[in-house]
Tab-separated table of C-alpha atoms in Angstrom:
chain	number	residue	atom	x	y	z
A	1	UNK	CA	6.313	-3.229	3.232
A	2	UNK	CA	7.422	-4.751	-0.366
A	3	UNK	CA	4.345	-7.693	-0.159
A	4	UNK	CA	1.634	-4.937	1.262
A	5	UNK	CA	2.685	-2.241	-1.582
A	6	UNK	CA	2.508	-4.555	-4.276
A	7	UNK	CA	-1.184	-5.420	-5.858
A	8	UNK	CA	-1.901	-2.061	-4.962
A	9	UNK	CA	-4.053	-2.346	-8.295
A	10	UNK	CA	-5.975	-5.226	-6.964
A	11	UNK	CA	-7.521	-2.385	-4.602
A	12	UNK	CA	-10.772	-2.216	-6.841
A	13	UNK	CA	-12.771	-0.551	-3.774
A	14	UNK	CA	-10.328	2.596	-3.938
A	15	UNK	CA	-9.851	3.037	-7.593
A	16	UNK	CA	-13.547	2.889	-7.932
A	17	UNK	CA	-14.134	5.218	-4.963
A	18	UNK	CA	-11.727	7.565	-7.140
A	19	UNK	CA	-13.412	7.462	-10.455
A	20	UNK	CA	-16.538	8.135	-8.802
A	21	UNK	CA	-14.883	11.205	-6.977
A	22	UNK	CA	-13.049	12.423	-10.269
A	23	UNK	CA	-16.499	12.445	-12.699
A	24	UNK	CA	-18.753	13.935	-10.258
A	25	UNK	CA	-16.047	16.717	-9.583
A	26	UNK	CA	-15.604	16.945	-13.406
A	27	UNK	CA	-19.086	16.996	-13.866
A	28	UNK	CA	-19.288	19.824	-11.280
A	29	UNK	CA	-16.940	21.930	-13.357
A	30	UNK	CA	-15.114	25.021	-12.384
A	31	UNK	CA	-17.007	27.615	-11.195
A	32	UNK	CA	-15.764	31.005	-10.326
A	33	UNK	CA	-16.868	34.094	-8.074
A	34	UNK	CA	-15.871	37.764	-8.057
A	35	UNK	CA	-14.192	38.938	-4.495
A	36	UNK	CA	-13.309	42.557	-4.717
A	37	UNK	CA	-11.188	42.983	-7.598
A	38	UNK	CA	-9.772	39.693	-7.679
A	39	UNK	CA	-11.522	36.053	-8.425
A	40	UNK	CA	-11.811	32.753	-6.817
A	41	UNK	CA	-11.660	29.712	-8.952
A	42	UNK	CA	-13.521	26.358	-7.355
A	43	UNK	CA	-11.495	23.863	-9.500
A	44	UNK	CA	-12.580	20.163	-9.830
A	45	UNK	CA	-9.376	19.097	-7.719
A	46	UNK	CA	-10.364	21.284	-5.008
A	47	UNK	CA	-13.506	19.445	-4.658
A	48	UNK	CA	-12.050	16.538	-5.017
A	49	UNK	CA	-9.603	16.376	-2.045
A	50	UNK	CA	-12.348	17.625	-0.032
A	51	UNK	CA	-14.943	14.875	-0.764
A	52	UNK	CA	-11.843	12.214	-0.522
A	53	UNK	CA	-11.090	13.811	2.908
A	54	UNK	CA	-15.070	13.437	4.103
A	55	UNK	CA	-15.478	9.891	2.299
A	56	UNK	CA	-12.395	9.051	4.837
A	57	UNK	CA	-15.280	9.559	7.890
A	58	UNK	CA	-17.656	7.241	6.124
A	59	UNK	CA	-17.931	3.482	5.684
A	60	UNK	CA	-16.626	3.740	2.115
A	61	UNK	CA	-13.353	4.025	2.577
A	62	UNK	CA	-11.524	1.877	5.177
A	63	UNK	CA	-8.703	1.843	6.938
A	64	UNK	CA	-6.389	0.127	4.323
A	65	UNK	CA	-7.680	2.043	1.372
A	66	UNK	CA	-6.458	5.240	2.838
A	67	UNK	CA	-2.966	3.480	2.931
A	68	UNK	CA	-2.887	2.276	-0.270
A	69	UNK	CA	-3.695	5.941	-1.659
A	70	UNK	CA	-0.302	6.920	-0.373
A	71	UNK	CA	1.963	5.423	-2.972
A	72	UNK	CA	-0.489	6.493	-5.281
A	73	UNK	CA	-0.128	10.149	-5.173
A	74	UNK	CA	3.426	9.465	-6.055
A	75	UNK	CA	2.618	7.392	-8.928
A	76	UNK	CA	0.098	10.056	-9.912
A	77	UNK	CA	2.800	13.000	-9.413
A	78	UNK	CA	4.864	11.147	-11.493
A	79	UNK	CA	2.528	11.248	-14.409
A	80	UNK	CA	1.841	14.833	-14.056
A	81	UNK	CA	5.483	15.321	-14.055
A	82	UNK	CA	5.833	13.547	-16.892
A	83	UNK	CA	3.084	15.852	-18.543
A	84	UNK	CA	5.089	18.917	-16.881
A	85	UNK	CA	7.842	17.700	-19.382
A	86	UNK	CA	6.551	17.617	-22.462
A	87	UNK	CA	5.404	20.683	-21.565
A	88	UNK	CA	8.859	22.606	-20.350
A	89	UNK	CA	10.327	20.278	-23.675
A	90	UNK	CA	9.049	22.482	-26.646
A	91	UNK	CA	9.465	25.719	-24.209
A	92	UNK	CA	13.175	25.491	-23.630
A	93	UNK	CA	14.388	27.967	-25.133
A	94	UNK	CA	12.306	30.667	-23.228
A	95	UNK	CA	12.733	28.161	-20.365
A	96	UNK	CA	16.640	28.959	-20.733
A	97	UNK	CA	15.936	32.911	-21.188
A	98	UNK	CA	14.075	33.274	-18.191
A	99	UNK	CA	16.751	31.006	-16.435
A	100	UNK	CA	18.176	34.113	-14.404
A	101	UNK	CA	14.662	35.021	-13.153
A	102	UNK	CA	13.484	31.027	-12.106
A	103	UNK	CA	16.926	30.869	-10.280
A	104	UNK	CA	16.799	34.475	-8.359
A	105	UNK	CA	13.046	33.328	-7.356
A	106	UNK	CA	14.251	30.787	-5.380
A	107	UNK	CA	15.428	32.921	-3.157
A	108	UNK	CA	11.854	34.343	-2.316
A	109	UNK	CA	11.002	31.544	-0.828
A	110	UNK	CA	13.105	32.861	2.557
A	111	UNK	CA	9.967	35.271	2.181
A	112	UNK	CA	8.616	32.885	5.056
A	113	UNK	CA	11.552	34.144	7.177
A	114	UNK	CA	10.909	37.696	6.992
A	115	UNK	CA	7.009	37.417	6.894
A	116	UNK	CA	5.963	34.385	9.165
A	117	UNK	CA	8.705	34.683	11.838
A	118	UNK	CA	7.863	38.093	12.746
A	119	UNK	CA	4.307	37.159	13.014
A	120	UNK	CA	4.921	33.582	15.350
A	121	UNK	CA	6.960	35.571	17.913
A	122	UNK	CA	4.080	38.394	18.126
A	123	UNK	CA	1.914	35.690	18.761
A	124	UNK	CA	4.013	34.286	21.783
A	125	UNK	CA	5.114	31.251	20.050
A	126	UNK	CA	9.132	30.402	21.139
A	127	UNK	CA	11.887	28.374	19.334
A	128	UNK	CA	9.121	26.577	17.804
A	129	UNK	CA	8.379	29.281	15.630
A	130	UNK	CA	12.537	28.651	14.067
A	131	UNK	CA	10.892	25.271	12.616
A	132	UNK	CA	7.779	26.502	11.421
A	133	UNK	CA	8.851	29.633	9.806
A	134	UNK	CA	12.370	28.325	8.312
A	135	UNK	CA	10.732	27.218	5.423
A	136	UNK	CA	7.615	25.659	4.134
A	137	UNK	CA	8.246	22.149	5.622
A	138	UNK	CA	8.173	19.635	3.028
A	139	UNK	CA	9.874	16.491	3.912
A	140	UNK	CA	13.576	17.517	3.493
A	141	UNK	CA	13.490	20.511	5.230
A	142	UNK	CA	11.253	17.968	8.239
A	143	UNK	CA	14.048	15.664	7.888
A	144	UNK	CA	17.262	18.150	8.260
A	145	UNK	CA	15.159	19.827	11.525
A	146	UNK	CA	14.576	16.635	12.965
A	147	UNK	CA	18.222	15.869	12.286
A	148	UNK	CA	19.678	18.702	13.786
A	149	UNK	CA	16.999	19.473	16.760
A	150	UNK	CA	15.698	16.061	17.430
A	151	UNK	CA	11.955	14.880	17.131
A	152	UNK	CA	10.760	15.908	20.397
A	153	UNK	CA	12.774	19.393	20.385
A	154	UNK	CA	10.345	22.439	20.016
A	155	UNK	CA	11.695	23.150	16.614
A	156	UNK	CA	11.069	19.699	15.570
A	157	UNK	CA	7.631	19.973	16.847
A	158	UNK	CA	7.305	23.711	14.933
A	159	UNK	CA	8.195	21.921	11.684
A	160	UNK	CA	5.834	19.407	12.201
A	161	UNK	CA	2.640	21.551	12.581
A	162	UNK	CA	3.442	23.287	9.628
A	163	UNK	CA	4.691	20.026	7.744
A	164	UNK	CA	0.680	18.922	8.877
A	165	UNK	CA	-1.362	21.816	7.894
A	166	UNK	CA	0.417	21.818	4.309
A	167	UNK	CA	-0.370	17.940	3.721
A	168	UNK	CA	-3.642	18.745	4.764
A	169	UNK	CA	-4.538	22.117	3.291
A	170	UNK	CA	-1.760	23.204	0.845
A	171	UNK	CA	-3.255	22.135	-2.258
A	172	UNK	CA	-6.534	23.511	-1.253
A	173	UNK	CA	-4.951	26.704	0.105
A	174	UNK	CA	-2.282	27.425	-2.662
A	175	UNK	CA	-5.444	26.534	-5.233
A	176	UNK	CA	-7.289	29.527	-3.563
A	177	UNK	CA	-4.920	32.219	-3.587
A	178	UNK	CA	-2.785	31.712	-6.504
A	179	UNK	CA	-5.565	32.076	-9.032
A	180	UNK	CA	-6.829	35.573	-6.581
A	181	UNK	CA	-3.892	37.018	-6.005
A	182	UNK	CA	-2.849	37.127	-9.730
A	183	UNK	CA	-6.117	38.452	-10.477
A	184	UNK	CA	-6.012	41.067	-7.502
A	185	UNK	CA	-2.515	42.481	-7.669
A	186	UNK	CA	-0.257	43.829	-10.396
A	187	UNK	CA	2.379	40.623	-10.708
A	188	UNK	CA	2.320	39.284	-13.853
A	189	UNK	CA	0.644	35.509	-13.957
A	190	UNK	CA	3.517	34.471	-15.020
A	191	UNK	CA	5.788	35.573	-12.299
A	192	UNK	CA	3.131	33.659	-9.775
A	193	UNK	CA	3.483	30.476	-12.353
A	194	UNK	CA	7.676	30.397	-10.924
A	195	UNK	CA	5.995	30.960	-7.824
A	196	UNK	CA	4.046	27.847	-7.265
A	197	UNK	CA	6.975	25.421	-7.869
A	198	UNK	CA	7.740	25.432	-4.021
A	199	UNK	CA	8.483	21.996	-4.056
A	200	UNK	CA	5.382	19.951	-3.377
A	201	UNK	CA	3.749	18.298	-6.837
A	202	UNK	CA	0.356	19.023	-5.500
A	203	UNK	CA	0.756	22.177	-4.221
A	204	UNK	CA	2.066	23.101	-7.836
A	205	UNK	CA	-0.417	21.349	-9.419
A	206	UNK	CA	-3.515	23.264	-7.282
A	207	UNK	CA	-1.753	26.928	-7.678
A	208	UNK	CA	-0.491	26.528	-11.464
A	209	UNK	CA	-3.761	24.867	-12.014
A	210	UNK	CA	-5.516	28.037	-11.094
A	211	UNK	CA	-3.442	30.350	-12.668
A	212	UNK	CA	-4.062	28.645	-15.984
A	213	UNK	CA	-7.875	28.526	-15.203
A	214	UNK	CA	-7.580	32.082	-14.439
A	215	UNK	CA	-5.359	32.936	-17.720
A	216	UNK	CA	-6.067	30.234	-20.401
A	217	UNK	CA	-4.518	32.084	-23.011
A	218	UNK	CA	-1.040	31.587	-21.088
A	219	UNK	CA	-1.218	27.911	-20.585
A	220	UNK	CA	1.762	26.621	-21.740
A	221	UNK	CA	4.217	29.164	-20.296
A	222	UNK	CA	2.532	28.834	-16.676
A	223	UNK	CA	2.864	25.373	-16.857
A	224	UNK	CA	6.321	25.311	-18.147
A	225	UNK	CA	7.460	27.790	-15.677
A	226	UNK	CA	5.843	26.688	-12.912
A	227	UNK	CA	7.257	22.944	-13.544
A	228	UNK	CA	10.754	23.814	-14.248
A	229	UNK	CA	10.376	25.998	-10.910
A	230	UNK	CA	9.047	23.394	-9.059
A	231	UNK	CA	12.298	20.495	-10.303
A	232	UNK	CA	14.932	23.207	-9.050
A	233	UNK	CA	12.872	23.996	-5.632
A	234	UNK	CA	12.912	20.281	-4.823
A	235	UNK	CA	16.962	20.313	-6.204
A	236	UNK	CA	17.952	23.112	-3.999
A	237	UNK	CA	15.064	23.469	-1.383
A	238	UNK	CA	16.977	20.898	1.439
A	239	UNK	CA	20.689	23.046	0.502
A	240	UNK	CA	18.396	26.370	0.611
A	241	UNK	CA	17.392	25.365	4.233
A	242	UNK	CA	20.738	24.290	4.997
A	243	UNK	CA	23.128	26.933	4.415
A	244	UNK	CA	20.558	30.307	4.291
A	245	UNK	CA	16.853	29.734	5.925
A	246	UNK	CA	18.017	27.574	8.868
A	247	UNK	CA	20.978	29.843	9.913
A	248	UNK	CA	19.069	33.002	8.940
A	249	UNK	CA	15.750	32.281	10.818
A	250	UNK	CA	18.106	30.896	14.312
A	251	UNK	CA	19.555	34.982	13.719
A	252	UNK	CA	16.901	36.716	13.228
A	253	UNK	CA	14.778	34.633	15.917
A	254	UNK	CA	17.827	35.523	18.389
A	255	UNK	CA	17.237	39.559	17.116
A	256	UNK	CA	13.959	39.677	17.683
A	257	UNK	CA	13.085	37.756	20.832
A	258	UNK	CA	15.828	39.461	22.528
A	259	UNK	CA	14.212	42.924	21.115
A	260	UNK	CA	10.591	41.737	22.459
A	261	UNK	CA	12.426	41.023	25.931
A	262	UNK	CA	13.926	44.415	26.387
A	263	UNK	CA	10.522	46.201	25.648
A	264	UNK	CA	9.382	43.839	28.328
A	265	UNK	CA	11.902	45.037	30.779
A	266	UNK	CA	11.569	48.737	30.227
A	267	UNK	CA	7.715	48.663	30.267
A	268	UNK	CA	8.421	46.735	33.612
A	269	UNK	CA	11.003	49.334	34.942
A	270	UNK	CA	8.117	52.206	33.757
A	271	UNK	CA	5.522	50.509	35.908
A	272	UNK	CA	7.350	50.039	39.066
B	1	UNK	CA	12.593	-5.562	-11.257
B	2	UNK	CA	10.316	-6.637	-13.650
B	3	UNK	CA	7.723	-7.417	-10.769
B	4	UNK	CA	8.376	-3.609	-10.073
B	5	UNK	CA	7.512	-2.487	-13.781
B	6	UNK	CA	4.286	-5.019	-13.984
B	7	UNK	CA	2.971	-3.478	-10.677
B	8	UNK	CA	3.992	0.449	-12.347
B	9	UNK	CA	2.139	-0.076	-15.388
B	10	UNK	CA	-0.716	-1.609	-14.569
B	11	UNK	CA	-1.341	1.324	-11.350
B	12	UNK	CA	0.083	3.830	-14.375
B	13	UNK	CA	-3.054	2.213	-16.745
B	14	UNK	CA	-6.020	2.551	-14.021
B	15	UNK	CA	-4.462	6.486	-13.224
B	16	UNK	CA	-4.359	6.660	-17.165
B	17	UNK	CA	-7.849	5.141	-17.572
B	18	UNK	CA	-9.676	7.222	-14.516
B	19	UNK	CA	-7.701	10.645	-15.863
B	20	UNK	CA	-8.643	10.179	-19.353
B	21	UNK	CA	-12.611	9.518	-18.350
B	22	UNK	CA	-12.101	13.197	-16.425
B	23	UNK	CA	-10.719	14.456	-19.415
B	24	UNK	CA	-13.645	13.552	-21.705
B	25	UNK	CA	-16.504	14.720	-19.089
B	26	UNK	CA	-14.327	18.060	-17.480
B	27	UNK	CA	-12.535	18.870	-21.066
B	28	UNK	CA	-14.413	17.443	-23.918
B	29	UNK	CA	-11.787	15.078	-25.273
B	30	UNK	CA	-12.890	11.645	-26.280
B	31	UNK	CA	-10.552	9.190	-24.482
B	32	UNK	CA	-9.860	7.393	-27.710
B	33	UNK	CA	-8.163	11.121	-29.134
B	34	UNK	CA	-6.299	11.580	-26.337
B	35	UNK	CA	-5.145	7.510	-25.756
B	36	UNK	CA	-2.114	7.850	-27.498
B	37	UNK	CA	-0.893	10.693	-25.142
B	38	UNK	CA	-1.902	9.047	-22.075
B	39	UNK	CA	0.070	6.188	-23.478
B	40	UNK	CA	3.223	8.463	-24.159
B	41	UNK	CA	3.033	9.627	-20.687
B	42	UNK	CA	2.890	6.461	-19.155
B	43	UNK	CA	6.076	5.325	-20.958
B	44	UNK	CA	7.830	8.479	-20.234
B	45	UNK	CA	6.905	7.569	-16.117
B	46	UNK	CA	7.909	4.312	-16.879
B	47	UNK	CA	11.369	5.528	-18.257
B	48	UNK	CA	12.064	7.551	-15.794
B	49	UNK	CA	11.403	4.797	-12.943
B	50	UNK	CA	13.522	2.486	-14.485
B	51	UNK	CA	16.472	4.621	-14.820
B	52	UNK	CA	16.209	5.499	-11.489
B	53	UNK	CA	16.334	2.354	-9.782
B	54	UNK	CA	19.417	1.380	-12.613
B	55	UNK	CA	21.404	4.811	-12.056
B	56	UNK	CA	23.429	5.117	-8.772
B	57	UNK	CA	22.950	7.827	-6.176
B	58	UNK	CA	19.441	9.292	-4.328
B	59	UNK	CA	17.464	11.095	-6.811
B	60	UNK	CA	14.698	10.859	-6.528
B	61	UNK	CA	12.107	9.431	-9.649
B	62	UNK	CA	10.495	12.595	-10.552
B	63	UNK	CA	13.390	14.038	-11.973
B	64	UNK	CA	14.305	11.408	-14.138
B	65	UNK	CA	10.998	11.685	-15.087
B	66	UNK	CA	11.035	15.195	-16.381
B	67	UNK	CA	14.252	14.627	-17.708
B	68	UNK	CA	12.566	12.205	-19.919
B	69	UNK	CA	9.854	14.264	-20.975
B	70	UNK	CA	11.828	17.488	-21.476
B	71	UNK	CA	14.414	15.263	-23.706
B	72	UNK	CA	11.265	13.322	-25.814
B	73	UNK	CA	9.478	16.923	-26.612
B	74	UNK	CA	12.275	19.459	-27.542
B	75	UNK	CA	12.635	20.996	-30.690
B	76	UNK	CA	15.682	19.628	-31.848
B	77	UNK	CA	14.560	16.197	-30.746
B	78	UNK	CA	13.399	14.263	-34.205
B	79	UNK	CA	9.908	12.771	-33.788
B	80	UNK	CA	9.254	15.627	-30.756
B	81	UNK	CA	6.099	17.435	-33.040
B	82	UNK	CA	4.290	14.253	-32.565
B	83	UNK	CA	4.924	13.698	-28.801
B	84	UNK	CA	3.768	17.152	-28.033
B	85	UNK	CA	0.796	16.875	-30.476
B	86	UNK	CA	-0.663	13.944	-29.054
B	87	UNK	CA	0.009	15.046	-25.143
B	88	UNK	CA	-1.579	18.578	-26.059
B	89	UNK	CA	-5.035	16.321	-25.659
B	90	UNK	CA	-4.393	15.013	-22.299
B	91	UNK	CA	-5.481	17.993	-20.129
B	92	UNK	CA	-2.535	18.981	-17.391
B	93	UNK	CA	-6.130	19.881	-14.386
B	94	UNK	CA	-7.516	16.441	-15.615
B	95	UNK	CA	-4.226	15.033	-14.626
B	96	UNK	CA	-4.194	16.713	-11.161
B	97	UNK	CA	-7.966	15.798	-10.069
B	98	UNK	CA	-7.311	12.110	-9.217
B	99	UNK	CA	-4.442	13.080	-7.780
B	100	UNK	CA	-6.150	15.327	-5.217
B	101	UNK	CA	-8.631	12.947	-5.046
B	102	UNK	CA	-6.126	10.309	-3.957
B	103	UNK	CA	-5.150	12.992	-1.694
B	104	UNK	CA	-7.789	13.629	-0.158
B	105	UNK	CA	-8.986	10.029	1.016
B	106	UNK	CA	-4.954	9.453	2.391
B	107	UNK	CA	-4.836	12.555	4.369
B	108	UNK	CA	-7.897	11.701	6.075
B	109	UNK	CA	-5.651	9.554	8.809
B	110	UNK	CA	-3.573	13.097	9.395
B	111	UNK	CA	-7.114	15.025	10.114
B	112	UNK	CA	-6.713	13.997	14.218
B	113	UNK	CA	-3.245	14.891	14.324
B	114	UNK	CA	-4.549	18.224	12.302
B	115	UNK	CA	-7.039	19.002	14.876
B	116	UNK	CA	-4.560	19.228	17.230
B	117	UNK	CA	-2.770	22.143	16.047
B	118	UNK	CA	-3.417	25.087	18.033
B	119	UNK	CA	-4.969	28.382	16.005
B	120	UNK	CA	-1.675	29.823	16.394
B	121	UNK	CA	-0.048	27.020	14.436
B	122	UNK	CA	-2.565	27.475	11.361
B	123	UNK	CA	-2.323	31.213	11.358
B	124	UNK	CA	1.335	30.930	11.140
B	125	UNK	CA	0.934	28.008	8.700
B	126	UNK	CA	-0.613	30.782	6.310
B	127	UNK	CA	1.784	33.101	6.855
B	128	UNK	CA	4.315	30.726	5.817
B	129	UNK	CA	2.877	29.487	2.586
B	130	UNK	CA	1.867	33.121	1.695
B	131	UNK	CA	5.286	34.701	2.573
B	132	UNK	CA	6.940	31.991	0.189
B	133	UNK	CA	4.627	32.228	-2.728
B	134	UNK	CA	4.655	36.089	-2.542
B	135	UNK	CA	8.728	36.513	-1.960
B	136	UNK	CA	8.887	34.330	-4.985
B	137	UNK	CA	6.461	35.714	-7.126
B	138	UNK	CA	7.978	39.337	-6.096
B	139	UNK	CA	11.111	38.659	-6.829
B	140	UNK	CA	10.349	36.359	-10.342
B	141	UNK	CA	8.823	39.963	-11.706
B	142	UNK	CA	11.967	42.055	-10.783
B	143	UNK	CA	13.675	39.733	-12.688
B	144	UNK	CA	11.552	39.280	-15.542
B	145	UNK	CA	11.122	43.029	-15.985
B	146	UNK	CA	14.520	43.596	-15.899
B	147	UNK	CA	15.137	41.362	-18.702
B	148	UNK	CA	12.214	42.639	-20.563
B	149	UNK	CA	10.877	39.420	-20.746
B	150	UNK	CA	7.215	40.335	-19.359
């Protein structure tokens, strides 16, 4: 793995492929439409995953340059962490007044539990639905599932699906709604800023990225707060899981289906 | 080690070099205005890699990387006016567009395995990343109200 990963930067075909991708999107610019009462923002890096994802089907990019983009992302991450920092830096101080509300928000994030659960055992799903809905599968939480279920367990396959669609649509997704929803509801932008540090850099990067699109005035304080957000999801996120969404979602998973099977019985007893 | 920080820097400098073209045509910053903050950046990453692989334990880069960055730009830090200055130019959604775009061209070998999630997998997928960002966002404005801070 060492040899292959180093003289990643000798891959000229996929940092080309990349520059091309990044100035046509810039080019492009952001463009924005009215639904309802709330707006969608088309960002640059919304277009650009999605031509990287079609160039993938073409000739362009092979095989091997889809593998070296890997360690790249990280790399990448790193730098707009690094950006993240300077930011939070000079914003400390209201960082460390709003500390009570960025730690109490972690909590929400067992809003999965209550809201998704529910929703997989309507639609007939069974203990897979304890993976998917425990929390929003980034690779610790994947890792302590597998760990504890095994990789070919239904949970472990729940985790997995979700783990999937949020490599593959997260960004794009959390790009879409964060910018709408804080333009649709009441919540203040900011409180949506703590809300898009879930724990995946791009994910935060797509939804904080829209809220500042959406509020440019705020900039700086989405930013901050959704980066300081974001370091103490992926500090606590695997402990989170752990001790409160894992145990929480088995109970509540154990409540419900058991609910779902006496309504079965008595509509059973009715009809005979 | 020092194979390690050759190989970081130079990937750190094409990033650098690709973000800083976005910046100019998406944000209207000349590259040359906003070099020296791409070149802050980089040295912050750098920092922060390096103390990770010196510093015992599993954590992982990216928070010795923000440690860095928090440390280099707060107020009471001397020299911390100029760091933020020069970093104000390098645009935070110029940063994330090569990223995506990196993105987007490695998650094309997880499409099959994406196709093969049933409907009920995706519609529960949405509940899950709504029901997070919503919880959180809910209970962040509780909070901040209370404190009178919004």
């Amino acid at each position: 793995m060492s040899e292959e990963r180093k003289n990643l930067w000798k891959d000229w075909r996929l940092h080309a492929i990349v520059l091309g991708i990044v100035l046509l999107t810039e080019l492009i610019g952001t463009h924005q439409f009215q639904v309802g009462p709330g707006v969608i923002l088309l960002l640059p890096m919304l277009y650009a995953i999605i031509i990287g994802l079609a160039l993938y089907f073409t000739p362009i990019v092979k095989e091997k340059q889809s593998k070296n983009a890997e360690p790249l992302i990280v790399l990448g991450v790193t730098l707009l962490i690094a950006k993240i920092g300077v930011i939070i830096g000079p914003s400390l101080p209201q960082i460390i007044a709003a500390g009570p509300a960025l730690l109490l928000q972690e909590f929400g994030n067992l809003g999965t539990i209550f809201f998704a659960l529910p929703i997989a055992i309507f639609l007939g799903l069974k203990r897979e639905s304890i993976g998917m809905t425990h929390s929003v599968a980034r690779e610790p939480n994947v890792g302590l599932v597998m760990d504890k279920f095994g990789f070919d367990s239904p949970e472990g396959r729940g985790v997995m699906s979700i783990y999937i669609f949020g490599t593959v649509f997260g960004a794009v997704f959390m790009g879409l709604i964060a910018g709408f929803l804080a333009t649709l509801t009441p919540l203040h932008p900011l409180s949506f800023a703590m809300a898009s540090g879930i724990g995946s850099g791009s994910m935060m990067a797509a939804a904080s990225g829209s809220l500042v699109a959406a509020f440019p005035g705020m900039e700086n304080d989405i930013v901050a707060f959704a980066g300081a957000s974001n370091l103490l999801s992926l500090s606590t996120g695997l402990y989170m899981s752990i001790f409160i969404g894992l145990p929480l979602t088995e109970k509540l998973y154990n409540v419900l289906t058991r609910r779902k099977q006496k309504k079965e019985e008595m509509k059973q007893e009715k009809g005979a | 080690m020092l194979k390690n920080i050759q190989e970081w820097t130079l990937l750190l400098s094409i990033f650098g070099i690709v973000a800083l073209l976005g910046n100019w045509i998406g944000y209207n910053v000349l590259p040359l205005d906003a070099l020296l903050g791409m070149i802050v950046l980089v040295l912050i990453c750098l920092a922060g890699l390096i103390i990770q692989k010196i510093m015992p334990g599993n954590i992982p880069s990216v928070a010795y990387v923000a440690i860095v960055g928090i440390l280099v730009s707060m107020p009471w830090m001397p020299g911390s006016a100029k760091v933020v200055e020069w970093t104000t130019s390098v645009n935070l959604l110029a940063l994330a567009t090569p990223i995506l775009a990196y993105a987007g061209i490695a998650i094309g070998r997880s499409w099959t395995d994406f196709v093969k999630l049933g409907w009920r997998s995706i519609v529960v997928a949405v509940c899950v990343l709504l029901g997070t960002f919503i919880g959180s966002a809910l209970i962040a404005e509780v909070v901040l109200r209370m404190q009178g801070i919004i």
